[in-house]
Amino acid sequence: MIERAGEKRWIVGVDLGGTNVVVGLVPVEGGEVLGLRTRPTDSARGAKFVVDRMVAMVEEAIAEVTAEHGATRAAVAGVGIGSPGPLDRRTGTVINTPNLGWRNFPLRDLIANAVHLPATLDNDANCATYGEWWLGAGRNVETLVGFTLGTGIGGGIVLNGEIFHGCSDVAGEMGHMTIEANGRRCKCGNYGCLEQYASGPAIATRAVEGIETGVETLLTEMVGGKLEDITAAIVYEAALQDDAFAQEIVHETAKFLGAGVANIINILNPEMVVIAGGVTKAGDRLFVPLRAEVRRRAFRSAQECCQIVPAELHGTAGVVGAAAVFKKEQFGAM
Amino acid sequence: MIERAGEKRWIVGVDLGGTNVVVGLVPVEGGEVLGLRTRPTDSARGAKFVVDRMVAMVEEAIAEVTAEHGATRAAVAGVGIGSPGPLDRRTGTVINTPNLGWRNFPLRDLIANAVHLPATLDNDANCATYGEWWLGAGRNVETLVGFTLGTGIGGGIVLNGEIFHGCSDVAGEMGHMTIEANGRRCKCGNYGCLEQYASGPAIATRAVEGIETGVETLLTEMVGGKLEDITAAIVYEAALQDDAFAQEIVHETAKFLGAGVANIINILNPEMVVIAGGVTKAGDRLFVPLRAEVRRRAFRSAQECCQIVPAELHGTAGVVGAAAVFKKEQFGAM
């Protein structure tokens, strides 16, 4: 039984990132995230420090929410954790995260034992996509694919209401799909990965390259001439201020992203593609050319049944999705 | 109950292609295809002619096999049909096949009514992949992706023992994955599709382009100087005869195909990729550079759990897979 009559129950969602840890309580039946808190990961202080911080945040969130609702700790079903990967979901182990410097780290059980609650572990990009499926943009579809554009490009695949993991938990690495067979070298070792054309750093790099060839743009002024300070966020900002060069970069990004999204539509024929990350701030300046590029590239009968939409759970998709993974694994149904 | 005690039962598999119709009886519990026969499709003679031919072939195959085994017609459970698409599986209708010139054609029910047996309809490339999964190269895996290289590049996706169709039966169009964002124009409307680099006609085109620039090769002699007669099959043949230029083309094809296979491995992380079609005749000359290219491009933890193998059911994968679709839809289990 998921919920006792008349008593609200929650799942704690934990979203561990390279920069921040985000924690909140998600009602088992869905609803608003409560007791939400964010603190820096400070991974340089070591794994024990990070785990202690995560445990403290979980305890604080539980204390706050149960006190507010006059509930007991029994109202908390458990903890869902989202972490950068690769990881082994079965053993709850982080195999290797370059950002945190961890190797074969038994994150799930360390947290579970410290808070005396059952816990689950899944990949952060999978969690973000699953969160959008459960309570965000995808709450009315069964099958969706998520692209998260940031420093890298992550992704997740939800098929018939379940995260699709593949045979070694790698499925969904949409950022490392080749769209230019002889293109830019990627840090994954491949050439021409989507990530090299549509991630935040790729956008900033293209902006700097353009300015260095003499293009006039607001961007130069916005960073006080220090080109190394240009970020994707500043490019979106300039595009919204009608800077022609910044708009051209957003447009180009939309075209590259469109090639990647069209590939997914021809291969998986999903009901929805959800785009998350800072780039969605560019709004229609991104989505109009993105959808046009997909129309140009994908099979008509596949694109006609596929919505391409921005994510809705800004900042909480990871927490909601980590809780959703716990719910699915512990209770079977969503 | 699938099989009555002591009595063998069969499913008729029908593989409708642009060139040939292939029909055979597949034991419900798996095994060798019996009563196999192939006849030209002769689609120019019209849809009624083709359906009559298919019905006649089904009846002949049933008569032959039941007579040989002293069985009655009751030993035949039904008919699985594989057809070029796009199609509507639910209604059993072929929506549109340029090769056959059909539109909204109720193929499944025409066959079912004529032979008085239940029937199912699925896409030919899906059937070929499902056949390999059931009784071919993939019989020991749960999740595999098939690439069929011919005039075009088709594909199919089997996840947890089921064909994955997507939301409008388009899933698995691996040939129309962009691997060169600004590459060759494809007849599907897109640019840089894998099909433009690794299909039979693409291979022949590259060979002719090379010869026209003055390359010396056995190929010229093999077609008596008539370059328009060069086909992919002739290129494989020359490669097996150690012709350096033909080997270079096979090698290049392997590299392009490797980019497409690596994409699938990073996105779906399958246990197996099965390559079917004439190109597999090139054997190690194809598979050695193909596997090397995938190693260069895909995530290590994804490629380590993925075998890349040639198809095993030469000429019968479509028949076996069409029968497998019938079995799955009618009996639920495989």
XYZ file of C-alpha atoms in Angstrom, chain B:
334
model
C -2.405 -23.549 -25.315
C 0.100 -23.129 -28.094
C 0.600 -26.755 -29.082
C -1.582 -29.799 -28.638
C 0.232 -32.734 -27.048
C 2.167 -34.644 -29.679
C 0.984 -32.478 -32.549
C 3.332 -30.096 -34.306
C 1.920 -26.676 -35.167
C 3.151 -24.051 -37.617
C 2.788 -20.388 -38.466
C 3.013 -19.243 -42.082
C 5.518 -16.418 -42.552
C 5.124 -14.161 -45.593
C 7.882 -11.719 -46.573
C 6.609 -9.293 -49.203
C 9.394 -7.391 -50.922
C 9.604 -5.049 -53.883
C 11.278 -7.819 -55.919
C 10.205 -11.159 -54.410
C 7.608 -12.761 -52.183
C 9.031 -15.393 -49.822
C 6.742 -17.787 -47.926
C 7.462 -20.608 -45.487
C 6.074 -22.447 -42.460
C 7.794 -21.887 -39.120
C 7.168 -24.283 -36.213
C 5.370 -22.449 -33.385
C 8.073 -23.562 -30.976
C 10.829 -22.497 -33.382
C 12.938 -24.583 -35.755
C 13.677 -24.911 -39.428
C 11.511 -23.167 -42.014
C 9.537 -25.700 -44.089
C 7.904 -25.404 -47.497
C 10.022 -22.377 -48.332
C 9.279 -20.821 -51.717
C 10.175 -17.576 -53.497
C 8.444 -15.977 -56.481
C 8.741 -12.580 -58.137
C 6.394 -9.930 -56.741
C 5.582 -8.627 -60.241
C 3.973 -5.574 -58.680
C 3.522 -3.976 -62.110
C 0.671 -6.450 -62.656
C -1.345 -4.754 -59.910
C -2.279 -5.248 -56.292
C -4.849 -7.998 -56.937
C -2.273 -10.037 -58.827
C 0.216 -9.727 -55.960
C -2.362 -10.681 -53.316
C -3.527 -13.680 -55.385
C 0.087 -14.788 -55.753
C 0.692 -14.449 -51.996
C -2.477 -16.426 -51.232
C -1.517 -19.156 -53.709
C 1.970 -19.427 -52.196
C 0.523 -19.666 -48.674
C -1.912 -22.392 -49.740
C 0.800 -24.341 -51.581
C 3.195 -24.168 -48.637
C 0.481 -25.317 -46.220
C -0.561 -28.186 -48.516
C 3.028 -29.341 -48.965
C 4.025 -29.269 -45.310
C 0.832 -30.744 -43.853
C 0.917 -33.568 -46.444
C 4.557 -34.355 -45.613
C 3.755 -34.516 -41.893
C 0.376 -36.205 -42.157
C -1.089 -33.161 -40.432
C -4.378 -31.353 -41.001
C -4.899 -27.710 -41.805
C -5.787 -27.243 -38.125
C -2.044 -27.532 -37.468
C -1.577 -24.063 -38.993
C -2.153 -21.319 -36.398
C -2.189 -18.386 -38.795
C -0.227 -16.095 -41.079
C 2.319 -13.420 -40.217
C 2.956 -10.893 -42.996
C 5.920 -8.562 -43.337
C 5.528 -5.693 -45.787
C 7.319 -2.510 -46.770
C 5.818 0.431 -44.884
C 4.702 2.801 -43.604
C 1.748 0.791 -42.356
C -0.952 0.791 -39.702
C -0.491 -2.379 -37.715
C -3.737 -1.980 -35.815
C -5.899 -2.033 -38.941
C -3.482 -4.195 -40.946
C -3.267 -1.564 -43.668
C -0.328 -0.631 -45.872
C -0.477 3.181 -45.819
C 1.893 3.806 -48.682
C 4.641 1.799 -50.408
C 6.374 3.641 -53.243
C 7.935 0.348 -54.443
C 4.579 -1.398 -54.867
C 2.499 1.681 -55.624
C -0.064 0.851 -52.935
C -2.005 3.338 -50.795
C -4.224 2.523 -47.800
C -4.296 -1.089 -48.851
C -5.930 -3.537 -46.360
C -3.350 -6.265 -47.003
C -3.739 -8.192 -43.752
C -7.484 -8.779 -44.007
C -7.374 -9.568 -47.731
C -4.926 -12.386 -47.015
C -6.686 -13.525 -43.825
C -10.087 -13.732 -45.531
C -8.703 -15.549 -48.553
C -6.950 -18.265 -46.550
C -9.459 -18.366 -43.670
C -6.759 -17.941 -41.052
C -5.978 -15.129 -38.610
C -3.148 -12.854 -39.768
C -0.854 -10.077 -38.522
C 1.034 -7.351 -40.372
C 4.314 -5.636 -39.489
C 7.077 -3.719 -41.225
C 9.552 -5.859 -43.226
C 12.664 -4.474 -41.514
C 11.085 -5.009 -38.087
C 10.272 -8.593 -39.088
C 13.824 -9.281 -40.298
C 15.218 -8.000 -36.992
C 12.666 -9.945 -34.951
C 13.469 -13.112 -36.931
C 17.154 -12.740 -36.043
C 16.178 -12.209 -32.415
C 13.893 -15.273 -32.293
C 15.882 -17.896 -34.197
C 19.000 -16.187 -35.598
C 22.063 -14.315 -34.351
C 20.160 -12.779 -31.434
C 18.474 -15.848 -30.004
C 20.267 -15.485 -26.656
C 19.784 -11.766 -26.072
C 16.806 -9.700 -24.961
C 17.658 -6.400 -26.604
C 19.089 -5.912 -30.073
C 19.114 -3.467 -32.945
C 19.161 -4.597 -36.577
C 20.554 -2.739 -39.597
C 19.584 -4.143 -43.013
C 21.811 -2.797 -45.778
C 20.417 -3.023 -49.272
C 19.022 -0.521 -51.745
C 18.139 1.438 -48.648
C 19.103 0.951 -45.012
C 16.289 -0.385 -42.875
C 16.304 -1.294 -39.262
C 14.449 -2.675 -36.321
C 14.659 -2.417 -32.556
C 13.883 -5.304 -30.213
C 13.667 -4.346 -26.538
C 13.087 -7.002 -23.909
C 11.954 -9.451 -26.552
C 9.442 -7.145 -28.212
C 9.620 -5.054 -31.379
C 9.694 -1.395 -30.385
C 7.374 0.457 -32.764
C 7.230 3.992 -31.393
C 4.095 6.115 -31.409
C 3.366 5.927 -35.147
C 5.145 2.695 -36.156
C 8.157 4.583 -37.533
C 10.775 3.595 -34.920
C 13.928 1.977 -36.247
C 14.621 4.157 -39.290
C 18.360 3.887 -38.675
C 19.169 4.558 -42.340
C 17.805 8.067 -41.966
C 19.986 9.070 -39.070
C 22.068 12.145 -39.921
C 25.793 11.426 -39.648
C 26.915 14.457 -41.718
C 24.758 17.481 -40.852
C 25.605 19.155 -44.167
C 26.114 15.974 -46.152
C 24.591 14.366 -49.234
C 20.922 14.995 -49.934
C 18.747 11.934 -49.256
C 15.534 11.049 -51.075
C 13.747 11.266 -47.694
C 14.391 15.038 -47.805
C 17.111 15.065 -45.152
C 20.834 15.730 -45.618
C 23.663 13.414 -44.595
C 21.585 10.292 -43.848
C 23.566 7.114 -43.145
C 21.797 5.589 -46.165
C 23.623 8.056 -48.431
C 26.974 6.618 -47.314
C 26.482 2.915 -46.625
C 23.612 1.596 -48.779
C 24.239 -0.462 -51.922
C 23.700 2.439 -54.353
C 25.932 4.712 -52.212
C 28.723 2.137 -52.438
C 28.307 1.822 -56.213
C 28.246 5.617 -56.598
C 31.501 6.032 -54.660
C 33.121 3.315 -56.787
C 32.097 5.015 -60.041
C 33.223 8.428 -58.744
C 36.641 6.961 -57.921
C 37.067 5.252 -61.289
C 36.103 8.457 -63.063
C 39.001 10.202 -61.332
C 41.346 7.622 -62.860
C 41.742 4.927 -60.177
C 42.901 1.537 -61.489
C 40.770 -1.320 -60.272
C 39.516 -4.767 -61.197
C 36.026 -3.299 -61.126
C 36.396 -1.696 -64.565
C 37.213 -5.085 -66.078
C 34.519 -6.908 -64.086
C 31.804 -4.787 -65.713
C 33.491 -4.758 -69.136
C 34.023 -1.010 -68.874
C 30.300 -0.311 -68.354
C 30.578 1.637 -65.100
C 26.801 1.938 -64.801
C 26.737 -1.829 -64.208
C 28.787 -1.550 -60.998
C 26.797 -2.670 -57.966
C 27.697 -3.014 -54.315
C 27.792 -6.817 -54.808
C 30.474 -6.416 -57.474
C 32.469 -4.137 -55.173
C 32.384 -6.814 -52.384
C 33.433 -9.442 -54.919
C 36.408 -7.323 -56.032
C 37.350 -6.667 -52.406
C 37.445 -10.424 -51.750
C 39.731 -10.710 -54.815
C 42.125 -8.297 -53.044
C 41.415 -5.295 -55.242
C 42.848 -2.388 -53.256
C 40.346 0.219 -54.429
C 37.335 -2.025 -53.721
C 38.782 -2.754 -50.278
C 39.135 0.955 -49.649
C 35.448 1.450 -50.487
C 34.405 -1.371 -48.158
C 36.645 0.162 -45.487
C 35.081 3.617 -45.958
C 31.615 2.049 -45.830
C 32.566 0.354 -42.569
C 33.628 3.697 -41.125
C 30.369 5.432 -42.021
C 28.365 2.457 -40.801
C 30.489 2.509 -37.643
C 29.402 6.082 -36.923
C 25.761 5.002 -37.200
C 26.236 1.882 -35.089
C 28.156 3.858 -32.437
C 25.248 6.323 -32.257
C 22.836 3.474 -31.617
C 25.157 2.025 -28.980
C 25.422 5.371 -27.147
C 21.676 5.977 -27.373
C 20.193 2.508 -26.775
C 23.060 0.548 -25.210
C 21.829 -2.747 -26.714
C 23.304 -6.200 -26.110
C 23.711 -6.795 -29.835
C 23.765 -5.063 -33.201
C 22.954 -7.380 -36.113
C 24.034 -6.359 -39.620
C 22.112 -7.947 -42.494
C 22.194 -7.635 -46.253
C 24.604 -8.221 -49.124
C 27.363 -6.183 -47.488
C 27.919 -8.958 -44.926
C 29.382 -11.048 -47.777
C 32.493 -8.883 -47.400
C 32.956 -10.652 -44.038
C 35.922 -9.547 -41.957
C 36.797 -6.918 -44.564
C 33.674 -5.170 -43.299
C 33.404 -6.283 -39.668
C 37.014 -5.680 -38.585
C 37.055 -1.963 -39.558
C 33.414 -1.604 -38.457
C 34.186 -2.822 -34.938
C 37.326 -0.657 -34.848
C 35.322 2.434 -35.800
C 32.735 1.695 -33.096
C 35.547 1.289 -30.539
C 36.866 4.683 -31.577
C 33.479 6.358 -31.229
C 31.200 4.746 -28.627
C 31.358 4.787 -24.831
C 33.514 1.953 -23.625
C 31.035 0.621 -21.074
C 28.372 0.545 -23.805
C 30.476 -1.138 -26.487
C 31.866 -3.699 -24.040
C 28.414 -5.189 -23.534
C 27.453 -5.063 -27.233
C 28.264 -7.714 -29.827
C 28.312 -6.543 -33.465
C 27.550 -9.560 -35.623
C 26.342 -10.565 -39.096
C 22.798 -11.843 -39.485
C 22.415 -15.629 -39.585
C 19.081 -16.258 -41.304
C 20.081 -15.559 -44.902
C 16.953 -15.157 -46.980
C 14.562 -16.351 -44.266
C 14.827 -13.677 -41.536
C 11.749 -11.895 -42.918
C 9.648 -15.086 -43.009
C 10.766 -16.165 -39.530
C 10.196 -12.666 -38.131
C 6.744 -12.305 -39.698
C 5.809 -15.631 -38.074
C 7.332 -14.408 -34.779
C 5.152 -11.283 -34.875
C 2.086 -13.513 -35.342
C 3.160 -15.717 -32.437
C 3.797 -12.756 -30.140
C 0.495 -11.038 -30.993
C -1.643 -14.177 -30.843
C -0.052 -16.102 -27.988
C 1.525 -13.269 -25.985
C 4.690 -15.226 -25.184
C 7.620 -16.294 -27.350
